[in-house]
PDB file of C-alpha atoms in Angstrom:
ATOM      1  CA  MET A   1      13.735  26.734 -56.165  1.00 50.00           C
ATOM      2  CA  LYS A   2      15.220  23.547 -54.711  1.00 50.00           C
ATOM      3  CA  ILE A   3      15.571  25.236 -51.309  1.00 50.00           C
ATOM      4  CA  TYR A   4      11.879  26.167 -51.349  1.00 45.00           C
ATOM      5  CA  ILE A   5      10.842  22.584 -52.111  1.00 46.00           C
ATOM      6  CA  GLU A   6      13.035  21.266 -49.294  1.00 52.00           C
ATOM      7  CA  LEU A   7      11.635  23.872 -46.893  1.00 45.00           C
ATOM      8  CA  LEU A   8       8.088  22.995 -47.935  1.00 45.00           C
ATOM      9  CA  GLY A   9       8.847  19.306 -47.317  1.00 49.00           C
ATOM     10  CA  VAL A  10      10.194  20.030 -43.832  1.00 45.00           C
ATOM     11  CA  LEU A  11       7.152  22.145 -42.981  1.00 46.00           C
ATOM     12  CA  LEU A  12       4.786  19.450 -44.210  1.00 46.00           C
ATOM     13  CA  LEU A  13       6.543  16.809 -42.136  1.00 47.00           C
ATOM     14  CA  ALA A  14       6.493  19.054 -39.080  1.00 47.00           C
ATOM     15  CA  GLY A  15       2.778  19.652 -39.599  1.00 48.00           C
ATOM     16  CA  CYS A  16       2.146  15.905 -39.778  1.00 49.00           C
ATOM     17  CA  ALA A  17       4.049  15.319 -36.533  1.00 47.00           C
ATOM     18  CA  ASP A  18       1.805  17.657 -34.601  1.00 50.00           C
ATOM     19  CA  GLY A  19      -1.294  16.080 -33.154  1.00 49.00           C
ATOM     20  CA  PRO A  20      -3.401  16.651 -30.138  1.00 51.00           C
ATOM     21  CA  PRO A  21      -1.202  17.074 -27.083  1.00 55.00           C
ATOM     22  CA  VAL A  22      -0.872  13.909 -25.038  1.00 54.00           C
ATOM     23  CA  THR A  23      -1.590  14.673 -21.415  1.00 65.00           C
ATOM     24  CA  GLN A  24      -0.034  12.581 -18.696  1.00 70.00           C
ATOM     25  CA  PRO A  25      -1.927  11.824 -15.500  1.00 71.00           C
ATOM     26  CA  PRO A  26      -0.605  13.785 -12.516  1.00 76.00           C
ATOM     27  CA  ASP A  27       1.701  12.174  -9.985  1.00 82.00           C
ATOM     28  CA  MET A  28      -0.105  10.641  -6.997  1.00 85.00           C
ATOM     29  CA  THR A  29       1.576  12.207  -3.941  1.00 85.00           C
ATOM     30  CA  PHE A  30      -1.345  12.353  -1.447  1.00 91.00           C
ATOM     31  CA  ALA A  31      -0.115  15.774  -0.348  1.00 89.00           C
ATOM     32  CA  ASN A  32      -3.734  16.969  -0.281  1.00 90.00           C
ATOM     33  CA  LEU A  33      -4.666  14.477   2.481  1.00 91.00           C
ATOM     34  CA  GLN A  34      -4.559  15.162   6.196  1.00 92.00           C
ATOM     35  CA  PRO A  35      -2.219  12.650   7.937  1.00 93.00           C
ATOM     36  CA  ILE A  36      -3.779  10.220  10.424  1.00 94.00           C
ATOM     37  CA  GLU A  37      -2.357   9.993  13.950  1.00 94.00           C
ATOM     38  CA  VAL A  38      -2.137   6.522  15.469  1.00 94.00           C
ATOM     39  CA  ASN A  39      -1.450   5.544  19.058  1.00 94.00           C
ATOM     40  CA  ALA A  40       1.852   3.741  18.466  1.00 95.00           C
ATOM     41  CA  ALA A  41       5.520   4.616  18.898  1.00 95.00           C
ATOM     42  CA  GLY A  42       6.377   3.350  15.426  1.00 96.00           C
ATOM     43  CA  ILE A  43       4.851   2.250  12.144  1.00 97.00           C
ATOM     44  CA  ASP A  44       6.175  -0.493   9.869  1.00 97.00           C
ATOM     45  CA  VAL A  45       4.781  -0.662   6.335  1.00 98.00           C
ATOM     46  CA  ILE A  46       5.308  -4.142   4.884  1.00 97.00           C
ATOM     47  CA  ASP A  47       4.501  -5.016   1.271  1.00 97.00           C
ATOM     48  CA  ASN A  48       3.675  -8.751   1.213  1.00 97.00           C
ATOM     49  CA  TYR A  49       1.937  -8.556  -2.172  1.00 98.00           C
ATOM     50  CA  LYS A  50       3.885 -10.197  -4.968  1.00 97.00           C
ATOM     51  CA  PRO A  51       2.369  -9.386  -8.389  1.00 96.00           C
ATOM     52  CA  PRO A  52       2.253 -12.422 -10.701  1.00 96.00           C
ATOM     53  CA  LEU A  53       3.438 -10.245 -13.639  1.00 95.00           C
ATOM     54  CA  GLN A  54       1.170 -12.103 -16.083  1.00 96.00           C
ATOM     55  CA  ASP A  55      -2.435 -12.213 -17.259  1.00 94.00           C
ATOM     56  CA  PRO A  56      -5.029 -11.845 -15.972  1.00 97.00           C
ATOM     57  CA  ASN A  57      -3.186  -9.489 -13.581  1.00 97.00           C
ATOM     58  CA  VAL A  58      -2.326  -6.099 -15.084  1.00 97.00           C
ATOM     59  CA  GLU A  59      -1.382  -3.934 -12.074  1.00 97.00           C
ATOM     60  CA  HIS A  60       2.313  -4.171 -12.976  1.00 95.00           C
ATOM     61  CA  THR A  61       1.588  -2.423 -16.310  1.00 95.00           C
ATOM     62  CA  PHE A  62       0.273   0.730 -14.605  1.00 95.00           C
ATOM     63  CA  ARG A  63       2.481   3.810 -14.609  1.00 94.00           C
ATOM     64  CA  LEU A  64       1.961   3.744 -10.810  1.00 94.00           C
ATOM     65  CA  PRO A  65       1.158   0.141  -9.805  1.00 96.00           C
ATOM     66  CA  THR A  66      -1.507  -0.244  -7.125  1.00 97.00           C
ATOM     67  CA  TYR A  67       0.904  -1.875  -4.686  1.00 97.00           C
ATOM     68  CA  VAL A  68       3.297   1.084  -4.990  1.00 97.00           C
ATOM     69  CA  ALA A  69       0.425   3.569  -4.590  1.00 97.00           C
ATOM     70  CA  THR A  70      -0.834   1.706  -1.500  1.00 98.00           C
ATOM     71  CA  GLU A  71       2.589   1.729   0.140  1.00 97.00           C
ATOM     72  CA  ARG A  72       3.043   5.415  -0.708  1.00 96.00           C
ATOM     73  CA  LEU A  73      -0.392   6.215   0.789  1.00 97.00           C
ATOM     74  CA  LEU A  74       0.315   4.302   4.016  1.00 98.00           C
ATOM     75  CA  ARG A  75       3.717   5.941   4.489  1.00 97.00           C
ATOM     76  CA  HIS A  76       2.215   9.397   3.929  1.00 96.00           C
ATOM     77  CA  GLN A  77      -0.962   8.985   5.944  1.00 96.00           C
ATOM     78  CA  LEU A  78       0.021   7.096   9.093  1.00 96.00           C
ATOM     79  CA  VAL A  79       1.854   9.123  11.735  1.00 95.00           C
ATOM     80  CA  ALA A  80       2.985   7.545  15.015  1.00 95.00           C
ATOM     81  CA  VAL A  81       2.162   9.773  17.998  1.00 94.00           C
ATOM     82  CA  GLY A  82       2.061   7.194  20.805  1.00 93.00           C
ATOM     83  CA  SER A  83       4.734   6.184  23.293  1.00 93.00           C
ATOM     84  CA  THR A  84       4.587   2.377  23.092  1.00 94.00           C
ATOM     85  CA  ASN A  85       4.046  -0.467  20.609  1.00 95.00           C
ATOM     86  CA  THR A  86       4.440  -0.703  16.854  1.00 96.00           C
ATOM     87  CA  LEU A  87       1.697  -0.681  14.249  1.00 97.00           C
ATOM     88  CA  ARG A  88       2.390  -2.988  11.311  1.00 97.00           C
ATOM     89  CA  ALA A  89       0.561  -2.091   8.094  1.00 98.00           C
ATOM     90  CA  ILE A  90       0.828  -5.186   5.894  1.00 98.00           C
ATOM     91  CA  ILE A  91      -0.219  -4.993   2.238  1.00 98.00           C
ATOM     92  CA  GLU A  92      -1.660  -8.442   1.514  1.00 98.00           C
ATOM     93  CA  ASP A  93      -3.339  -7.705  -1.835  1.00 98.00           C
ATOM     94  CA  ALA A  94      -3.078  -4.870  -4.342  1.00 98.00           C
ATOM     95  CA  SER A  95      -4.187  -6.635  -7.508  1.00 98.00           C
ATOM     96  CA  VAL A  96      -5.930  -5.567 -10.686  1.00 98.00           C
ATOM     97  CA  ILE A  97      -7.482  -8.383 -12.703  1.00 98.00           C
ATOM     98  CA  ARG A  98      -8.358  -7.853 -16.376  1.00 97.00           C
ATOM     99  CA  GLU A  99     -11.475  -9.630 -17.612  1.00 96.00           C
ATOM    100  CA  GLU A 100     -12.458  -9.722 -21.284  1.00 93.00           C
ATOM    101  CA  LEU A 101     -16.118  -8.964 -21.920  1.00 88.00           C
ATOM    102  CA  PRO A 102     -18.269 -10.788 -24.484  1.00 85.00           C
ATOM    103  CA  GLN A 103     -18.745  -8.888 -27.732  1.00 77.00           C
ATOM    104  CA  ASP A 104     -21.998  -8.343 -29.592  1.00 72.00           C
ATOM    105  CA  LYS A 105     -21.449  -9.508 -33.169  1.00 71.00           C
ATOM    106  CA  GLY A 106     -24.769  -8.216 -34.484  1.00 65.00           C
ATOM    107  CA  PHE A 107     -25.372  -5.620 -37.181  1.00 61.00           C
ATOM    108  CA  MET A 108     -25.446  -2.692 -34.721  1.00 57.00           C
ATOM    109  CA  SER A 109     -21.980  -3.596 -33.395  1.00 57.00           C
ATOM    110  CA  TYR A 110     -20.499  -1.988 -36.516  1.00 60.00           C
ATOM    111  CA  PHE A 111     -21.954   1.399 -35.541  1.00 63.00           C
ATOM    112  CA  GLN A 112     -21.168   1.669 -31.852  1.00 71.00           C
ATOM    113  CA  GLN A 113     -18.247   1.119 -29.549  1.00 75.00           C
ATOM    114  CA  GLN A 114     -18.580  -1.714 -27.101  1.00 78.00           C
ATOM    115  CA  PRO A 115     -17.034  -2.345 -23.717  1.00 82.00           C
ATOM    116  CA  THR A 116     -14.231  -4.864 -24.230  1.00 91.00           C
ATOM    117  CA  GLU A 117     -12.677  -5.332 -20.826  1.00 95.00           C
ATOM    118  CA  ARG A 118     -13.330  -4.845 -17.138  1.00 97.00           C
ATOM    119  CA  LEU A 119     -10.648  -4.142 -14.567  1.00 97.00           C
ATOM    120  CA  LYS A 120     -11.261  -5.421 -11.037  1.00 98.00           C
ATOM    121  CA  ALA A 121      -8.997  -3.791  -8.455  1.00 98.00           C
ATOM    122  CA  LYS A 122      -8.654  -4.876  -4.836  1.00 98.00           C
ATOM    123  CA  VAL A 123      -6.529  -3.730  -1.916  1.00 98.00           C
ATOM    124  CA  LEU A 124      -6.314  -5.543   1.410  1.00 98.00           C
ATOM    125  CA  VAL A 125      -4.202  -4.075   4.202  1.00 98.00           C
ATOM    126  CA  ARG A 126      -3.914  -5.894   7.535  1.00 98.00           C
ATOM    127  CA  PHE A 127      -3.004  -3.832  10.612  1.00 97.00           C
ATOM    128  CA  GLU A 128      -1.435  -5.387  13.681  1.00 97.00           C
ATOM    129  CA  LEU A 129      -0.450  -3.640  16.885  1.00 96.00           C
ATOM    130  CA  VAL A 130       2.497  -5.395  18.517  1.00 96.00           C
ATOM    131  CA  ASP A 131       4.927  -4.892  21.372  1.00 94.00           C
ATOM    132  CA  PRO A 132       8.441  -4.806  19.854  1.00 90.00           C
ATOM    133  CA  LYS A 133       9.624  -6.990  22.763  1.00 92.00           C
ATOM    134  CA  ALA A 134       7.138  -9.716  21.750  1.00 92.00           C
ATOM    135  CA  PRO A 135       6.417  -9.116  18.019  1.00 88.00           C
ATOM    136  CA  ASP A 136       4.642 -12.467  17.571  1.00 92.00           C
ATOM    137  CA  ILE A 137       1.872 -11.467  19.958  1.00 93.00           C
ATOM    138  CA  VAL A 138      -0.733  -9.276  18.271  1.00 94.00           C
ATOM    139  CA  LEU A 139      -2.365  -6.896  20.740  1.00 94.00           C
ATOM    140  CA  ALA A 140      -5.002  -5.587  18.303  1.00 93.00           C
ATOM    141  CA  HIS A 141      -5.738  -6.008  14.605  1.00 95.00           C
ATOM    142  CA  ALA A 142      -7.943  -4.632  11.861  1.00 96.00           C
ATOM    143  CA  ASP A 143      -8.311  -4.969   8.094  1.00 97.00           C
ATOM    144  CA  VAL A 144      -8.995  -2.343   5.454  1.00 97.00           C
ATOM    145  CA  ILE A 145     -10.421  -3.741   2.223  1.00 97.00           C
ATOM    146  CA  ALA A 146     -11.190  -1.651  -0.845  1.00 98.00           C
ATOM    147  CA  GLY A 147     -12.378  -2.634  -4.302  1.00 97.00           C
ATOM    148  CA  ARG A 148     -13.188  -0.861  -7.546  1.00 97.00           C
ATOM    149  CA  THR A 149     -14.051  -1.842 -11.111  1.00 97.00           C
ATOM    150  CA  LYS A 150     -13.608   0.051 -14.358  1.00 97.00           C
ATOM    151  CA  THR A 151     -14.867  -0.851 -17.823  1.00 96.00           C
ATOM    152  CA  LEU A 152     -12.825   0.060 -20.893  1.00 95.00           C
ATOM    153  CA  MET A 153     -14.247   0.568 -24.374  1.00 92.00           C
ATOM    154  CA  GLU A 154     -12.912  -0.905 -27.603  1.00 89.00           C
ATOM    155  CA  GLY A 155     -10.339   1.142 -29.475  1.00 87.00           C
ATOM    156  CA  ILE A 156      -9.087   2.930 -26.356  1.00 91.00           C
ATOM    157  CA  SER A 157      -5.893   4.884 -27.041  1.00 92.00           C
ATOM    158  CA  PRO A 158      -2.745   4.266 -24.989  1.00 92.00           C
ATOM    159  CA  ALA A 159      -3.095   7.731 -23.399  1.00 93.00           C
ATOM    160  CA  ASP A 160      -6.736   7.077 -22.476  1.00 93.00           C
ATOM    161  CA  ARG A 161      -5.756   3.663 -21.072  1.00 94.00           C
ATOM    162  CA  ASP A 162      -3.085   5.338 -18.889  1.00 94.00           C
ATOM    163  CA  PHE A 163      -5.678   7.829 -17.666  1.00 94.00           C
ATOM    164  CA  ALA A 164      -8.164   5.010 -16.936  1.00 95.00           C
ATOM    165  CA  TYR A 165      -5.483   3.191 -14.919  1.00 96.00           C
ATOM    166  CA  PHE A 166      -4.732   6.423 -13.051  1.00 96.00           C
ATOM    167  CA  THR A 167      -8.389   7.126 -12.182  1.00 96.00           C
ATOM    168  CA  LEU A 168      -8.948   3.525 -11.089  1.00 97.00           C
ATOM    169  CA  THR A 169      -5.894   3.689  -8.792  1.00 97.00           C
ATOM    170  CA  ASN A 170      -6.815   7.148  -7.498  1.00 96.00           C
ATOM    171  CA  ASP A 171     -10.401   6.105  -6.686  1.00 97.00           C
ATOM    172  CA  LEU A 172      -9.110   2.929  -5.016  1.00 98.00           C
ATOM    173  CA  MET A 173      -6.682   4.949  -2.871  1.00 97.00           C
ATOM    174  CA  ASP A 174      -9.554   7.261  -1.850  1.00 96.00           C
ATOM    175  CA  ASP A 175     -11.399   4.165  -0.613  1.00 97.00           C
ATOM    176  CA  VAL A 176      -8.326   2.889   1.257  1.00 97.00           C
ATOM    177  CA  ASN A 177      -7.904   6.317   2.857  1.00 96.00           C
ATOM    178  CA  ASP A 178     -11.580   6.291   3.923  1.00 96.00           C
ATOM    179  CA  GLY A 179     -10.878   2.931   5.589  1.00 95.00           C
ATOM    180  CA  LEU A 180      -7.850   4.387   7.326  1.00 95.00           C
ATOM    181  CA  LYS A 181      -9.937   7.291   8.647  1.00 93.00           C
ATOM    182  CA  SER A 182     -12.680   5.034  10.000  1.00 93.00           C
ATOM    183  CA  ILE A 183     -11.286   1.578  10.834  1.00 93.00           C
ATOM    184  CA  VAL A 184      -7.693   2.480  11.682  1.00 89.00           C
ATOM    185  CA  VAL A 185      -8.561   5.610  13.653  1.00 88.00           C
ATOM    186  CA  GLY A 186     -11.335   3.709  15.469  1.00 90.00           C
ATOM    187  CA  THR A 187      -8.984   0.865  16.418  1.00 91.00           C
ATOM    188  CA  PHE A 188      -5.570   2.511  16.751  1.00 91.00           C
ATOM    189  CA  GLY A 189      -6.342   6.224  16.937  1.00 83.00           C
ATOM    190  CA  LYS A 190      -4.728   8.465  19.516  1.00 70.00           C
ATOM    191  CA  LYS A 191      -6.475   8.173  22.872  1.00 61.00           C
ATOM    192  CA  PHE A 192      -6.780  11.418  24.820  1.00 46.00           C
TER     193      PHE A 192
END
C-alpha cells in the first residue's frame, strides 16, 4: 500500500511539472538572405557601439543583443568582390530604449490588459570606403539607419518577452538589410 501512495505522489508531482511547452525563438543566422557584393577588395566590420548596460537601455538583456545581430548581419551580407580599397562598416548605434507607459487607473483597467512599456530600437551603421594606404581619407561614405518600436502588454511572460525581443530584432535587421540593398549597393555596389 505504501508503495502505491509513493507512486501516486510521484505521478502527481510529475503531472504538476508539465505545463505548456516553452518555445525558444529560432537562431538568427541570416542564411535565407542573398549576400550583397560590394566593389571593394576588403570589408572591415567595426562595432563602435558600447551598450550602457543599465536602464533605460535593455538591448544587453536580449538573448541576441541588437549590436551582435547587426554585426552578424553585416559579416554575412557584405561580400568584397572588387580589386581595390576597403569598405569599413562601422556600427555607431544598436540601442533599445525601454519607456514605461502611463497606466489607466480607472474602473475598466481591472478588466483589460494595458500596454505597460514601449521598446524603441535603433541601428545606425556608417560606411566608409578608404584606400588602405591612406585610411584617414574617406573616398565615399553612406549611412544606413533603421528604427522600430514594439509595445508590450502588462503581465507578459518571460517566454513571450523573449519572443517580443526576437521579433523586434528580426524586424530591425530586415530594415537594416533593406538599407544595405538600396543605399550600400547604390553607393558601393559592383560596377560592371
